[in-house]
């Protein structure tokens, strides 16, 4: 089993899955981070993630959230050889590039065989 599958499976087991209700869905989001640079456009069904290569469009088969709370939320993006777990918190987010975006994002993914955690901010897509 590759590093990606082990990494993703461990994270999936660490969160509790709750049913998604229409009023709980977030609007489409645009996210970005620097140092290293990455970007993500996310709808409830899929995400287009750009990091260390060309943009990848990946389905989002699972949304999880902290038990008994609306946040943090985790979104699992699955690609053929790549995965990303987006952990979203509802709190003001600032980076050297953006200020005052309403969501903070941590993305657990990989660069080749090396697991990485990315930090950045998200806001509703206009």
Short mmCIF file of N, CA and C in Angstrom, two decimals:
data_model
loop_
_atom_site.label_atom_id
_atom_site.label_comp_id
_atom_site.label_asym_id
_atom_site.label_seq_id
_atom_site.Cartn_x
_atom_site.Cartn_y
_atom_site.Cartn_z
N UNK A 1 0.85 -1.16 0.00
CA UNK A 1 0.00 0.00 0.00
C UNK A 1 0.90 1.23 0.00
N UNK A 2 0.62 2.19 -0.89
CA UNK A 2 1.45 3.37 -1.01
C UNK A 2 1.25 4.34 0.15
N UNK A 3 2.19 5.26 0.27
CA UNK A 3 2.15 6.28 1.33
C UNK A 3 0.85 7.08 1.25
N UNK A 4 0.40 7.41 0.04
CA UNK A 4 -0.82 8.19 -0.13
C UNK A 4 -2.02 7.49 0.46
N UNK A 5 -2.18 6.21 0.20
CA UNK A 5 -3.33 5.48 0.71
C UNK A 5 -3.29 5.35 2.23
N UNK A 6 -2.13 5.08 2.78
CA UNK A 6 -2.00 4.96 4.23
C UNK A 6 -2.31 6.29 4.88
N UNK A 7 -1.76 7.37 4.34
CA UNK A 7 -1.94 8.71 4.85
C UNK A 7 -3.43 9.08 4.83
N UNK A 8 -4.10 8.88 3.69
CA UNK A 8 -5.52 9.20 3.56
C UNK A 8 -6.40 8.34 4.44
N UNK A 9 -6.12 7.04 4.53
CA UNK A 9 -6.94 6.13 5.34
C UNK A 9 -6.85 6.49 6.81
N UNK A 10 -5.68 6.85 7.27
CA UNK A 10 -5.52 7.22 8.68
C UNK A 10 -6.31 8.47 9.00
N UNK A 11 -6.32 9.43 8.09
CA UNK A 11 -7.06 10.66 8.33
C UNK A 11 -8.56 10.43 8.27
N UNK A 12 -9.01 9.60 7.35
CA UNK A 12 -10.44 9.33 7.24
C UNK A 12 -10.97 8.68 8.50
N UNK A 13 -10.19 7.83 9.13
CA UNK A 13 -10.63 7.17 10.34
C UNK A 13 -10.60 8.09 11.55
N UNK A 14 -9.95 9.23 11.44
CA UNK A 14 -9.79 10.12 12.59
C UNK A 14 -10.94 11.10 12.77
N UNK A 15 -11.85 11.18 11.81
CA UNK A 15 -12.96 12.12 11.91
C UNK A 15 -14.28 11.38 11.87
N UNK A 16 -15.32 12.00 12.41
CA UNK A 16 -16.64 11.40 12.46
C UNK A 16 -17.47 11.92 11.30
N UNK A 17 -18.09 11.03 10.55
CA UNK A 17 -18.92 11.43 9.43
C UNK A 17 -20.33 11.68 9.91
N UNK A 18 -20.88 12.82 9.51
CA UNK A 18 -22.26 13.17 9.84
C UNK A 18 -23.02 13.37 8.55
N UNK A 19 -24.34 13.17 8.56
CA UNK A 19 -25.10 13.44 7.35
C UNK A 19 -25.03 14.90 6.98
N UNK A 20 -25.03 15.17 5.68
CA UNK A 20 -24.99 16.53 5.18
C UNK A 20 -26.41 16.98 4.88
N UNK A 21 -26.78 18.13 5.39
CA UNK A 21 -28.09 18.72 5.12
C UNK A 21 -27.88 19.95 4.28
N UNK A 22 -28.86 20.28 3.43
CA UNK A 22 -28.72 21.40 2.50
C UNK A 22 -28.32 22.69 3.22
N UNK A 23 -28.89 22.96 4.39
CA UNK A 23 -28.56 24.20 5.09
C UNK A 23 -27.15 24.20 5.66
N UNK A 24 -26.51 23.04 5.75
CA UNK A 24 -25.16 22.94 6.27
C UNK A 24 -24.09 23.10 5.19
N UNK A 25 -24.48 23.08 3.93
CA UNK A 25 -23.51 23.15 2.85
C UNK A 25 -22.90 24.55 2.77
N UNK A 26 -21.61 24.59 2.57
CA UNK A 26 -20.93 25.86 2.35
C UNK A 26 -21.10 26.26 0.90
N UNK A 27 -21.04 27.56 0.61
CA UNK A 27 -21.06 27.97 -0.80
C UNK A 27 -19.77 27.53 -1.47
N UNK A 28 -19.70 27.55 -2.80
CA UNK A 28 -18.43 27.27 -3.46
C UNK A 28 -17.35 28.19 -2.89
N UNK A 29 -16.16 27.65 -2.69
CA UNK A 29 -15.07 28.39 -2.08
C UNK A 29 -13.87 28.51 -3.02
N UNK A 30 -13.14 29.59 -2.84
CA UNK A 30 -11.83 29.74 -3.47
C UNK A 30 -10.83 29.88 -2.32
N UNK A 31 -9.74 29.13 -2.42
CA UNK A 31 -8.75 29.09 -1.35
C UNK A 31 -7.36 29.25 -1.95
N UNK A 32 -6.46 29.81 -1.14
CA UNK A 32 -5.07 29.91 -1.59
C UNK A 32 -4.13 30.03 -0.42
N UNK A 33 -2.89 29.66 -0.68
CA UNK A 33 -1.85 29.75 0.32
C UNK A 33 -0.52 30.05 -0.34
N UNK A 34 0.43 30.50 0.47
CA UNK A 34 1.78 30.82 -0.03
C UNK A 34 2.81 30.17 0.86
N UNK A 35 3.99 29.95 0.29
CA UNK A 35 5.12 29.39 1.04
C UNK A 35 4.93 27.94 1.47
N UNK A 36 4.60 27.02 0.62
CA UNK A 36 4.57 27.05 -0.85
C UNK A 36 3.21 27.49 -1.39
N UNK A 37 3.23 27.92 -2.64
CA UNK A 37 2.01 28.37 -3.31
C UNK A 37 1.10 27.19 -3.63
N UNK A 38 -0.18 27.39 -3.41
CA UNK A 38 -1.21 26.40 -3.78
C UNK A 38 -2.52 27.14 -3.95
N UNK A 39 -3.47 26.53 -4.65
CA UNK A 39 -4.81 27.09 -4.79
C UNK A 39 -5.82 25.95 -4.87
N UNK A 40 -7.04 26.27 -4.48
CA UNK A 40 -8.13 25.30 -4.49
C UNK A 40 -9.43 26.03 -4.74
N UNK A 41 -10.20 25.55 -5.70
CA UNK A 41 -11.57 25.99 -5.90
C UNK A 41 -12.42 24.78 -5.57
N UNK A 42 -13.40 24.97 -4.68
CA UNK A 42 -14.14 23.83 -4.16
C UNK A 42 -15.64 24.09 -4.20
N UNK A 43 -16.38 23.10 -4.70
CA UNK A 43 -17.84 23.08 -4.63
C UNK A 43 -18.20 21.91 -3.71
N UNK A 44 -19.47 21.71 -3.38
CA UNK A 44 -19.80 20.56 -2.54
C UNK A 44 -19.42 19.20 -3.17
N UNK A 45 -19.28 19.16 -4.50
CA UNK A 45 -19.04 17.89 -5.19
C UNK A 45 -17.60 17.64 -5.63
N UNK A 46 -16.83 18.71 -5.90
CA UNK A 46 -15.49 18.51 -6.40
C UNK A 46 -14.59 19.70 -6.09
N UNK A 47 -13.30 19.45 -6.19
CA UNK A 47 -12.32 20.50 -5.98
C UNK A 47 -11.30 20.49 -7.09
N UNK A 48 -10.83 21.69 -7.49
CA UNK A 48 -9.72 21.80 -8.42
C UNK A 48 -8.54 22.31 -7.61
N UNK A 49 -7.56 21.45 -7.42
CA UNK A 49 -6.44 21.69 -6.53
C UNK A 49 -5.17 21.83 -7.35
N UNK A 50 -4.42 22.91 -7.09
CA UNK A 50 -3.15 23.14 -7.77
C UNK A 50 -2.05 23.23 -6.73
N UNK A 51 -1.11 22.29 -6.80
CA UNK A 51 0.05 22.28 -5.92
C UNK A 51 1.10 21.36 -6.54
N UNK A 52 2.28 21.86 -6.71
CA UNK A 52 3.42 21.06 -7.20
C UNK A 52 3.11 20.33 -8.50
N UNK A 53 2.42 20.98 -9.41
CA UNK A 53 2.08 20.36 -10.69
C UNK A 53 0.87 21.01 -11.30
N UNK A 54 0.34 20.39 -12.34
CA UNK A 54 -0.83 20.95 -13.01
C UNK A 54 -2.08 20.84 -12.13
N UNK A 55 -3.11 21.65 -12.39
CA UNK A 55 -4.36 21.56 -11.63
C UNK A 55 -4.98 20.18 -11.75
N UNK A 56 -5.50 19.68 -10.62
CA UNK A 56 -6.18 18.39 -10.60
C UNK A 56 -7.62 18.61 -10.16
N UNK A 57 -8.57 18.08 -10.94
CA UNK A 57 -9.96 18.11 -10.54
C UNK A 57 -10.26 16.77 -9.88
N UNK A 58 -10.71 16.83 -8.62
CA UNK A 58 -10.95 15.60 -7.85
C UNK A 58 -12.33 15.65 -7.21
N UNK A 59 -13.05 14.53 -7.24
CA UNK A 59 -14.35 14.50 -6.55
C UNK A 59 -14.16 14.57 -5.04
N UNK A 60 -15.21 15.04 -4.36
CA UNK A 60 -15.23 15.10 -2.90
C UNK A 60 -16.28 14.10 -2.42
N UNK A 61 -15.86 12.86 -2.15
CA UNK A 61 -16.83 11.84 -1.76
C UNK A 61 -17.26 11.89 -0.30
N UNK A 62 -16.54 12.69 0.52
CA UNK A 62 -16.85 12.67 1.95
C UNK A 62 -16.63 14.05 2.56
N UNK A 63 -17.59 14.45 3.39
CA UNK A 63 -17.43 15.62 4.26
C UNK A 63 -17.61 15.13 5.68
N UNK A 64 -16.72 15.52 6.56
CA UNK A 64 -16.80 15.15 7.97
C UNK A 64 -16.71 16.42 8.79
N UNK A 65 -17.17 16.33 10.03
CA UNK A 65 -17.03 17.48 10.92
C UNK A 65 -16.88 17.01 12.35
N UNK A 66 -16.41 17.92 13.17
CA UNK A 66 -16.23 17.61 14.57
C UNK A 66 -17.58 17.24 15.17
N UNK A 67 -17.58 16.27 16.04
CA UNK A 67 -18.82 15.79 16.63
C UNK A 67 -19.50 16.90 17.43
N UNK A 68 -20.77 17.15 17.11
CA UNK A 68 -21.56 18.12 17.84
C UNK A 68 -21.26 19.58 17.53
N UNK A 69 -20.48 19.84 16.49
CA UNK A 69 -20.09 21.21 16.14
C UNK A 69 -20.13 21.38 14.63
N UNK A 70 -20.38 22.60 14.15
CA UNK A 70 -20.36 22.82 12.70
C UNK A 70 -18.95 22.90 12.11
N UNK A 71 -17.94 23.24 12.93
CA UNK A 71 -16.55 23.34 12.48
C UNK A 71 -15.66 22.76 13.55
N UNK A 72 -14.50 22.26 13.19
CA UNK A 72 -13.93 22.20 11.85
C UNK A 72 -14.62 21.16 10.98
N UNK A 73 -14.47 21.36 9.69
CA UNK A 73 -14.98 20.43 8.68
C UNK A 73 -13.80 19.87 7.89
N UNK A 74 -13.93 18.64 7.49
CA UNK A 74 -12.89 18.01 6.66
C UNK A 74 -13.52 17.53 5.37
N UNK A 75 -12.87 17.83 4.28
CA UNK A 75 -13.33 17.40 2.96
C UNK A 75 -12.25 16.52 2.35
N UNK A 76 -12.64 15.34 1.90
CA UNK A 76 -11.72 14.40 1.29
C UNK A 76 -11.80 14.55 -0.22
N UNK A 77 -10.69 14.90 -0.86
CA UNK A 77 -10.59 14.97 -2.31
C UNK A 77 -9.78 13.78 -2.77
N UNK A 78 -10.35 12.98 -3.66
CA UNK A 78 -9.68 11.77 -4.13
C UNK A 78 -9.39 11.85 -5.62
N UNK A 79 -8.14 11.64 -5.97
CA UNK A 79 -7.74 11.57 -7.36
C UNK A 79 -7.16 10.20 -7.64
N UNK A 80 -6.79 9.95 -8.88
CA UNK A 80 -6.23 8.66 -9.24
C UNK A 80 -4.99 8.31 -8.44
N UNK A 81 -4.04 9.25 -8.35
CA UNK A 81 -2.80 9.01 -7.60
C UNK A 81 -2.59 10.04 -6.50
N UNK A 82 -3.46 11.02 -6.41
CA UNK A 82 -3.30 12.07 -5.42
C UNK A 82 -4.53 12.17 -4.54
N UNK A 83 -4.33 12.64 -3.32
CA UNK A 83 -5.43 12.90 -2.41
C UNK A 83 -5.14 14.22 -1.70
N UNK A 84 -6.19 14.79 -1.16
CA UNK A 84 -6.03 15.98 -0.31
C UNK A 84 -7.16 15.95 0.71
N UNK A 85 -6.82 16.21 1.95
CA UNK A 85 -7.80 16.37 3.01
C UNK A 85 -7.78 17.85 3.38
N UNK A 86 -8.91 18.52 3.17
CA UNK A 86 -9.02 19.94 3.48
C UNK A 86 -9.71 20.07 4.83
N UNK A 87 -9.03 20.65 5.79
CA UNK A 87 -9.63 20.90 7.11
C UNK A 87 -9.91 22.39 7.19
N UNK A 88 -11.18 22.71 7.30
CA UNK A 88 -11.66 24.08 7.23
C UNK A 88 -12.18 24.52 8.60
N UNK A 89 -11.72 25.68 9.06
CA UNK A 89 -12.19 26.28 10.30
C UNK A 89 -12.81 27.63 9.99
N UNK A 90 -13.91 27.93 10.65
CA UNK A 90 -14.56 29.22 10.47
C UNK A 90 -13.90 30.21 11.43
N UNK A 91 -12.89 30.91 10.93
CA UNK A 91 -12.21 31.94 11.70
C UNK A 91 -11.48 32.85 10.73
N UNK A 92 -11.32 34.09 11.12
CA UNK A 92 -10.63 35.07 10.27
C UNK A 92 -9.25 34.52 9.90
N UNK A 93 -8.91 34.70 8.65
CA UNK A 93 -7.64 34.17 8.14
C UNK A 93 -6.88 35.25 7.40
N UNK A 94 -5.59 35.37 7.72
CA UNK A 94 -4.70 36.32 7.07
C UNK A 94 -3.43 35.60 6.65
N UNK A 95 -2.94 35.96 5.48
CA UNK A 95 -1.63 35.50 5.00
C UNK A 95 -0.92 36.74 4.46
N UNK A 96 0.32 36.62 4.00
CA UNK A 96 0.98 37.78 3.40
C UNK A 96 0.26 38.29 2.14
N UNK A 97 -0.64 37.48 1.58
CA UNK A 97 -1.31 37.85 0.33
C UNK A 97 -2.77 38.26 0.53
N UNK A 98 -3.47 37.64 1.48
CA UNK A 98 -4.89 37.93 1.70
C UNK A 98 -5.12 38.34 3.16
N UNK A 99 -6.17 39.15 3.38
CA UNK A 99 -6.49 39.62 4.72
C UNK A 99 -7.98 39.50 4.96
N UNK A 100 -8.33 38.92 6.10
CA UNK A 100 -9.71 38.92 6.55
C UNK A 100 -10.64 37.93 5.86
N UNK A 101 -10.09 36.88 5.25
CA UNK A 101 -10.97 35.88 4.65
C UNK A 101 -11.63 35.10 5.78
N UNK A 102 -12.86 34.59 5.59
CA UNK A 102 -13.62 34.03 6.71
C UNK A 102 -13.27 32.59 7.11
N UNK A 103 -12.46 31.90 6.34
CA UNK A 103 -12.14 30.51 6.66
C UNK A 103 -10.64 30.28 6.61
N UNK A 104 -10.16 29.50 7.56
CA UNK A 104 -8.77 29.06 7.59
C UNK A 104 -8.74 27.62 7.08
N UNK A 105 -7.77 27.32 6.22
CA UNK A 105 -7.68 25.97 5.64
C UNK A 105 -6.31 25.36 5.91
N UNK A 106 -6.32 24.11 6.30
CA UNK A 106 -5.12 23.28 6.36
C UNK A 106 -5.37 22.13 5.40
N UNK A 107 -4.42 21.87 4.54
CA UNK A 107 -4.57 20.79 3.56
C UNK A 107 -3.48 19.76 3.81
N UNK A 108 -3.90 18.52 4.02
CA UNK A 108 -2.98 17.41 4.17
C UNK A 108 -2.93 16.71 2.83
N UNK A 109 -1.77 16.69 2.21
CA UNK A 109 -1.62 16.10 0.88
C UNK A 109 -0.21 15.53 0.78
N UNK A 110 0.29 15.43 -0.42
CA UNK A 110 1.64 14.92 -0.61
C UNK A 110 2.28 15.59 -1.82
N UNK A 111 3.60 15.59 -1.78
CA UNK A 111 4.41 16.04 -2.92
C UNK A 111 5.26 14.83 -3.27
N UNK A 112 4.80 14.09 -4.28
CA UNK A 112 5.42 12.80 -4.56
C UNK A 112 5.08 11.84 -3.44
N UNK A 113 6.07 11.27 -2.81
CA UNK A 113 5.87 10.34 -1.68
C UNK A 113 5.95 11.04 -0.32
N UNK A 114 6.21 12.35 -0.32
CA UNK A 114 6.40 13.09 0.92
C UNK A 114 5.09 13.75 1.39
N UNK A 115 4.56 13.37 2.57
CA UNK A 115 3.37 14.05 3.10
C UNK A 115 3.69 15.49 3.46
N UNK A 116 2.75 16.41 3.18
CA UNK A 116 2.92 17.82 3.52
C UNK A 116 1.60 18.36 4.08
N UNK A 117 1.72 19.40 4.89
CA UNK A 117 0.57 20.14 5.38
C UNK A 117 0.70 21.57 4.86
N UNK A 118 -0.34 22.03 4.19
CA UNK A 118 -0.36 23.38 3.63
C UNK A 118 -1.30 24.25 4.45
N UNK A 119 -1.01 25.54 4.55
CA UNK A 119 -1.86 26.49 5.26
C UNK A 119 -2.30 27.58 4.30
N UNK A 120 -3.54 28.02 4.45
CA UNK A 120 -4.04 29.13 3.65
C UNK A 120 -5.42 29.55 4.09
N UNK A 121 -6.06 30.36 3.26
CA UNK A 121 -7.35 30.96 3.58
C UNK A 121 -8.34 30.70 2.45
N UNK A 122 -9.63 30.71 2.83
CA UNK A 122 -10.72 30.49 1.87
C UNK A 122 -11.78 31.57 2.04
N UNK A 123 -12.47 31.84 0.96
CA UNK A 123 -13.62 32.74 0.97
C UNK A 123 -14.63 32.25 -0.04
N UNK A 124 -15.91 32.66 0.10
CA UNK A 124 -16.90 32.27 -0.90
C UNK A 124 -16.50 32.76 -2.28
N UNK A 125 -16.71 31.92 -3.28
CA UNK A 125 -16.38 32.27 -4.66
C UNK A 125 -17.46 33.20 -5.19
N UNK A 126 -17.02 34.30 -5.79
CA UNK A 126 -17.97 35.28 -6.32
C UNK A 126 -18.52 34.86 -7.65
#
